[in-house]
């Protein structure tokens, strides 16, 4: 099954907590997936095309079976909002990023979930070196992810990239662009 997702208002902070999904297969079907309690901020389709994962401002990720449209797994970040999500490590894991708000400041956060575990809590949570995580992608053949974020640095706005290990989330390299 190949999937084309129609989410016209995905990037809006007022996006509905549901998504309409158009599946193109032999029959051609469409369905509405409902499960988040707040705006959906990102989605990712597995390499096999069998699964879709969505992240939301409610701090949850939902793993959907694209064949049935049913929720296969629901996971909750301990706190904060999630802005990005992707499958990694051959679709064995999901990593999501976002922000955790503290007293007067914020921290970028990464949460890792193992798909074969029954626990809805992340197997690993890591604070990044910036205030918000906006994007994540797996780097081919390197067992690493590239994390994009932003935040303040000595009173200036910055855009940041981090290369992190898929295994333990450790920081391998970072790059800051200061305005």
PDB file of C-alpha atoms in Angstrom:
ATOM      1  CA  UNK A   1       0.000   0.000   0.000  1.00  0.00           C
ATOM      2  CA  UNK A   2       1.331   3.421  -0.832  1.00  0.00           C
ATOM      3  CA  UNK A   3      -0.129   6.309   1.092  1.00  0.00           C
ATOM      4  CA  UNK A   4      -0.711   9.914   0.202  1.00  0.00           C
ATOM      5  CA  UNK A   5      -1.709  12.033   3.153  1.00  0.00           C
ATOM      6  CA  UNK A   6      -3.918  15.061   2.697  1.00  0.00           C
ATOM      7  CA  UNK A   7      -3.321  17.353   5.674  1.00  0.00           C
ATOM      8  CA  UNK A   8      -3.874  20.873   4.485  1.00  0.00           C
ATOM      9  CA  UNK A   9      -3.749  22.400   7.952  1.00  0.00           C
ATOM     10  CA  UNK A  10      -1.088  20.141   9.524  1.00  0.00           C
ATOM     11  CA  UNK A  11       1.244  23.043  10.255  1.00  0.00           C
ATOM     12  CA  UNK A  12      -1.421  25.247  11.803  1.00  0.00           C
ATOM     13  CA  UNK A  13      -1.465  25.491  15.576  1.00  0.00           C
ATOM     14  CA  UNK A  14      -5.238  25.206  15.311  1.00  0.00           C
ATOM     15  CA  UNK A  15      -5.250  22.018  13.245  1.00  0.00           C
ATOM     16  CA  UNK A  16      -7.945  19.516  14.082  1.00  0.00           C
ATOM     17  CA  UNK A  17      -7.003  16.486  16.197  1.00  0.00           C
ATOM     18  CA  UNK A  18      -7.890  14.211  13.286  1.00  0.00           C
ATOM     19  CA  UNK A  19      -6.582  13.642   9.803  1.00  0.00           C
ATOM     20  CA  UNK A  20      -8.102  12.564   6.547  1.00  0.00           C
ATOM     21  CA  UNK A  21      -5.989   9.956   4.840  1.00  0.00           C
ATOM     22  CA  UNK A  22      -6.262   8.952   1.222  1.00  0.00           C
ATOM     23  CA  UNK A  23      -4.954   5.456   0.556  1.00  0.00           C
ATOM     24  CA  UNK A  24      -4.199   4.546  -3.016  1.00  0.00           C
ATOM     25  CA  UNK A  25      -4.341   0.853  -3.620  1.00  0.00           C
ATOM     26  CA  UNK A  26      -6.253  -1.387  -6.009  1.00  0.00           C
ATOM     27  CA  UNK A  27      -9.609  -0.292  -4.574  1.00  0.00           C
ATOM     28  CA  UNK A  28      -8.759   3.321  -3.656  1.00  0.00           C
ATOM     29  CA  UNK A  29     -10.105   4.239  -0.227  1.00  0.00           C
ATOM     30  CA  UNK A  30     -10.168   7.167   2.135  1.00  0.00           C
ATOM     31  CA  UNK A  31     -10.648   7.291   5.889  1.00  0.00           C
ATOM     32  CA  UNK A  32     -10.557   9.728   8.778  1.00  0.00           C
ATOM     33  CA  UNK A  33      -8.195   8.832  11.603  1.00  0.00           C
ATOM     34  CA  UNK A  34      -9.199  10.261  14.981  1.00  0.00           C
ATOM     35  CA  UNK A  35      -7.234   9.855  18.181  1.00  0.00           C
ATOM     36  CA  UNK A  36      -5.336  12.974  19.269  1.00  0.00           C
ATOM     37  CA  UNK A  37      -6.872  15.389  21.762  1.00  0.00           C
ATOM     38  CA  UNK A  38      -5.075  18.415  20.285  1.00  0.00           C
ATOM     39  CA  UNK A  39      -3.486  19.493  16.989  1.00  0.00           C
ATOM     40  CA  UNK A  40      -1.573  16.944  14.912  1.00  0.00           C
ATOM     41  CA  UNK A  41       1.873  18.367  14.218  1.00  0.00           C
ATOM     42  CA  UNK A  42       3.626  15.715  12.109  1.00  0.00           C
ATOM     43  CA  UNK A  43       3.245  12.297  10.499  1.00  0.00           C
ATOM     44  CA  UNK A  44       5.551   9.641   9.079  1.00  0.00           C
ATOM     45  CA  UNK A  45       4.877   6.521   7.008  1.00  0.00           C
ATOM     46  CA  UNK A  46       6.956   3.374   7.625  1.00  0.00           C
ATOM     47  CA  UNK A  47       9.275   2.082   4.929  1.00  0.00           C
ATOM     48  CA  UNK A  48       6.986  -0.923   4.417  1.00  0.00           C
ATOM     49  CA  UNK A  49       3.954   1.334   3.941  1.00  0.00           C
ATOM     50  CA  UNK A  50       2.060  -0.677   6.557  1.00  0.00           C
ATOM     51  CA  UNK A  51       2.173   1.910   9.363  1.00  0.00           C
ATOM     52  CA  UNK A  52       1.670   5.614   9.891  1.00  0.00           C
ATOM     53  CA  UNK A  53       2.722   7.403  13.068  1.00  0.00           C
ATOM     54  CA  UNK A  54       1.342  10.793  14.079  1.00  0.00           C
ATOM     55  CA  UNK A  55       2.579  13.255  16.716  1.00  0.00           C
ATOM     56  CA  UNK A  56       0.516  15.879  18.458  1.00  0.00           C
ATOM     57  CA  UNK A  57       0.587  18.909  20.672  1.00  0.00           C
ATOM     58  CA  UNK A  58      -1.097  16.689  23.264  1.00  0.00           C
ATOM     59  CA  UNK A  59       2.305  14.985  23.709  1.00  0.00           C
ATOM     60  CA  UNK A  60       1.146  11.703  22.225  1.00  0.00           C
ATOM     61  CA  UNK A  61       2.205   9.593  19.290  1.00  0.00           C
ATOM     62  CA  UNK A  62      -0.204   7.183  17.671  1.00  0.00           C
ATOM     63  CA  UNK A  63       0.795   4.221  15.515  1.00  0.00           C
ATOM     64  CA  UNK A  64      -1.875   3.488  12.896  1.00  0.00           C
ATOM     65  CA  UNK A  65      -2.347   0.343  10.791  1.00  0.00           C
ATOM     66  CA  UNK A  66      -2.833   1.762   7.277  1.00  0.00           C
ATOM     67  CA  UNK A  67      -4.665  -1.349   6.128  1.00  0.00           C
ATOM     68  CA  UNK A  68      -7.463  -1.068   8.690  1.00  0.00           C
ATOM     69  CA  UNK A  69      -7.160   2.524   9.918  1.00  0.00           C
ATOM     70  CA  UNK A  70      -7.093   1.202  13.486  1.00  0.00           C
ATOM     71  CA  UNK A  71      -4.860   2.441  16.288  1.00  0.00           C
ATOM     72  CA  UNK A  72      -2.166  -0.157  16.879  1.00  0.00           C
ATOM     73  CA  UNK A  73      -0.349   1.649  19.689  1.00  0.00           C
ATOM     74  CA  UNK A  74      -0.679   4.902  21.605  1.00  0.00           C
ATOM     75  CA  UNK A  75       2.293   6.347  23.482  1.00  0.00           C
ATOM     76  CA  UNK A  76       2.555   9.402  25.682  1.00  0.00           C
ATOM     77  CA  UNK A  77       5.538  11.668  26.302  1.00  0.00           C
ATOM     78  CA  UNK A  78       5.984  12.350  30.033  1.00  0.00           C
ATOM     79  CA  UNK A  79       5.446  16.087  29.448  1.00  0.00           C
ATOM     80  CA  UNK A  80       5.525  18.793  26.789  1.00  0.00           C
ATOM     81  CA  UNK A  81       4.428  19.040  23.168  1.00  0.00           C
ATOM     82  CA  UNK A  82       5.643  17.005  20.204  1.00  0.00           C
ATOM     83  CA  UNK A  83       6.338  18.690  16.853  1.00  0.00           C
ATOM     84  CA  UNK A  84       8.052  15.978  14.790  1.00  0.00           C
ATOM     85  CA  UNK A  85       8.082  12.184  14.516  1.00  0.00           C
ATOM     86  CA  UNK A  86       9.735   9.539  12.337  1.00  0.00           C
ATOM     87  CA  UNK A  87      10.432   5.822  12.082  1.00  0.00           C
ATOM     88  CA  UNK A  88      14.087   4.820  12.569  1.00  0.00           C
ATOM     89  CA  UNK A  89      16.264   1.711  12.744  1.00  0.00           C
ATOM     90  CA  UNK A  90      14.416  -0.223  10.046  1.00  0.00           C
ATOM     91  CA  UNK A  91      10.994   0.717  11.460  1.00  0.00           C
ATOM     92  CA  UNK A  92      11.891  -0.905  14.822  1.00  0.00           C
ATOM     93  CA  UNK A  93      11.769   2.403  16.694  1.00  0.00           C
ATOM     94  CA  UNK A  94       9.996   5.735  16.628  1.00  0.00           C
ATOM     95  CA  UNK A  95      11.646   8.980  17.671  1.00  0.00           C
ATOM     96  CA  UNK A  96       9.686  12.156  18.363  1.00  0.00           C
ATOM     97  CA  UNK A  97      10.876  15.632  19.255  1.00  0.00           C
ATOM     98  CA  UNK A  98       9.356  18.708  20.756  1.00  0.00           C
ATOM     99  CA  UNK A  99       9.568  20.988  23.728  1.00  0.00           C
ATOM    100  CA  UNK A 100       9.245  20.822  27.500  1.00  0.00           C
ATOM    101  CA  UNK A 101       8.400  24.052  29.299  1.00  0.00           C
ATOM    102  CA  UNK A 102      10.092  24.848  32.601  1.00  0.00           C
ATOM    103  CA  UNK A 103       9.937  27.856  34.863  1.00  0.00           C
ATOM    104  CA  UNK A 104      10.445  30.685  32.380  1.00  0.00           C
ATOM    105  CA  UNK A 105      12.329  28.672  29.762  1.00  0.00           C
ATOM    106  CA  UNK A 106      11.989  25.686  27.465  1.00  0.00           C
ATOM    107  CA  UNK A 107      14.090  22.674  26.502  1.00  0.00           C
ATOM    108  CA  UNK A 108      14.129  20.707  23.279  1.00  0.00           C
ATOM    109  CA  UNK A 109      13.400  17.046  23.934  1.00  0.00           C
ATOM    110  CA  UNK A 110      13.746  13.740  22.074  1.00  0.00           C
ATOM    111  CA  UNK A 111      11.748  10.632  23.009  1.00  0.00           C
ATOM    112  CA  UNK A 112      12.546   7.154  21.674  1.00  0.00           C
ATOM    113  CA  UNK A 113      10.026   4.273  21.644  1.00  0.00           C
ATOM    114  CA  UNK A 114      10.784   0.630  20.775  1.00  0.00           C
ATOM    115  CA  UNK A 115       7.873  -0.703  18.737  1.00  0.00           C
ATOM    116  CA  UNK A 116       8.251  -4.243  20.045  1.00  0.00           C
ATOM    117  CA  UNK A 117       7.856  -3.103  23.689  1.00  0.00           C
ATOM    118  CA  UNK A 118       4.438  -2.945  25.328  1.00  0.00           C
ATOM    119  CA  UNK A 119       5.342   0.073  27.463  1.00  0.00           C
ATOM    120  CA  UNK A 120       3.642   3.314  26.301  1.00  0.00           C
ATOM    121  CA  UNK A 121       6.373   5.359  28.030  1.00  0.00           C
ATOM    122  CA  UNK A 122       9.477   6.226  25.984  1.00  0.00           C
ATOM    123  CA  UNK A 123      12.431   3.868  26.397  1.00  0.00           C
ATOM    124  CA  UNK A 124      14.733   6.905  26.294  1.00  0.00           C
ATOM    125  CA  UNK A 125      14.232  10.675  26.690  1.00  0.00           C
ATOM    126  CA  UNK A 126      17.019  13.183  26.028  1.00  0.00           C
ATOM    127  CA  UNK A 127      17.182  16.968  26.346  1.00  0.00           C
ATOM    128  CA  UNK A 128      18.839  18.636  23.372  1.00  0.00           C
ATOM    129  CA  UNK A 129      21.137  21.641  23.425  1.00  0.00           C
ATOM    130  CA  UNK A 130      18.408  23.953  22.115  1.00  0.00           C
ATOM    131  CA  UNK A 131      14.927  25.024  23.133  1.00  0.00           C
ATOM    132  CA  UNK A 132      12.686  23.405  20.463  1.00  0.00           C
ATOM    133  CA  UNK A 133      13.051  20.325  18.243  1.00  0.00           C
ATOM    134  CA  UNK A 134      11.366  20.911  14.865  1.00  0.00           C
ATOM    135  CA  UNK A 135      12.615  18.067  12.635  1.00  0.00           C
ATOM    136  CA  UNK A 136      14.259  14.641  12.741  1.00  0.00           C
ATOM    137  CA  UNK A 137      15.530  12.341   9.996  1.00  0.00           C
ATOM    138  CA  UNK A 138      17.582   9.170   9.978  1.00  0.00           C
ATOM    139  CA  UNK A 139      20.923   9.402   8.200  1.00  0.00           C
ATOM    140  CA  UNK A 140      21.420   6.429   5.848  1.00  0.00           C
ATOM    141  CA  UNK A 141      23.851   3.681   6.872  1.00  0.00           C
ATOM    142  CA  UNK A 142      25.183   5.587   9.865  1.00  0.00           C
ATOM    143  CA  UNK A 143      22.986   4.546  12.847  1.00  0.00           C
ATOM    144  CA  UNK A 144      22.432   8.235  13.476  1.00  0.00           C
ATOM    145  CA  UNK A 145      19.691  10.823  13.309  1.00  0.00           C
ATOM    146  CA  UNK A 146      19.897  14.452  12.288  1.00  0.00           C
ATOM    147  CA  UNK A 147      17.915  16.730  14.596  1.00  0.00           C
ATOM    148  CA  UNK A 148      16.922  20.289  13.672  1.00  0.00           C
ATOM    149  CA  UNK A 149      15.919  22.836  16.247  1.00  0.00           C
ATOM    150  CA  UNK A 150      16.011  26.427  17.355  1.00  0.00           C
ATOM    151  CA  UNK A 151      16.472  28.463  20.457  1.00  0.00           C
ATOM    152  CA  UNK A 152      18.160  31.325  22.176  1.00  0.00           C
ATOM    153  CA  UNK A 153      21.901  31.529  22.649  1.00  0.00           C
ATOM    154  CA  UNK A 154      23.253  34.491  24.591  1.00  0.00           C
ATOM    155  CA  UNK A 155      20.233  36.589  23.668  1.00  0.00           C
ATOM    156  CA  UNK A 156      20.413  35.753  19.956  1.00  0.00           C
ATOM    157  CA  UNK A 157      18.188  33.556  17.848  1.00  0.00           C
ATOM    158  CA  UNK A 158      19.856  30.367  16.641  1.00  0.00           C
ATOM    159  CA  UNK A 159      19.132  27.524  14.276  1.00  0.00           C
ATOM    160  CA  UNK A 160      20.763  24.271  15.254  1.00  0.00           C
ATOM    161  CA  UNK A 161      21.601  20.846  13.892  1.00  0.00           C
ATOM    162  CA  UNK A 162      22.646  17.879  15.980  1.00  0.00           C
ATOM    163  CA  UNK A 163      23.817  14.440  14.907  1.00  0.00           C
ATOM    164  CA  UNK A 164      22.838  11.852  17.524  1.00  0.00           C
ATOM    165  CA  UNK A 165      23.196   8.100  17.950  1.00  0.00           C
ATOM    166  CA  UNK A 166      20.110   5.944  17.338  1.00  0.00           C
ATOM    167  CA  UNK A 167      21.261   3.510  20.047  1.00  0.00           C
ATOM    168  CA  UNK A 168      21.570   5.812  23.056  1.00  0.00           C
ATOM    169  CA  UNK A 169      20.735   9.316  21.782  1.00  0.00           C
ATOM    170  CA  UNK A 170      24.229  10.571  22.575  1.00  0.00           C
ATOM    171  CA  UNK A 171      25.389  13.754  20.876  1.00  0.00           C
ATOM    172  CA  UNK A 172      27.968  13.113  18.161  1.00  0.00           C
ATOM    173  CA  UNK A 173      28.216  16.562  16.600  1.00  0.00           C
ATOM    174  CA  UNK A 174      26.367  19.877  16.730  1.00  0.00           C
ATOM    175  CA  UNK A 175      26.289  22.995  14.584  1.00  0.00           C
ATOM    176  CA  UNK A 176      24.820  26.413  15.465  1.00  0.00           C
ATOM    177  CA  UNK A 177      23.951  29.256  13.137  1.00  0.00           C
ATOM    178  CA  UNK A 178      23.597  32.504  15.098  1.00  0.00           C
ATOM    179  CA  UNK A 179      21.668  35.379  13.554  1.00  0.00           C
TER     180      UNK A 179
END
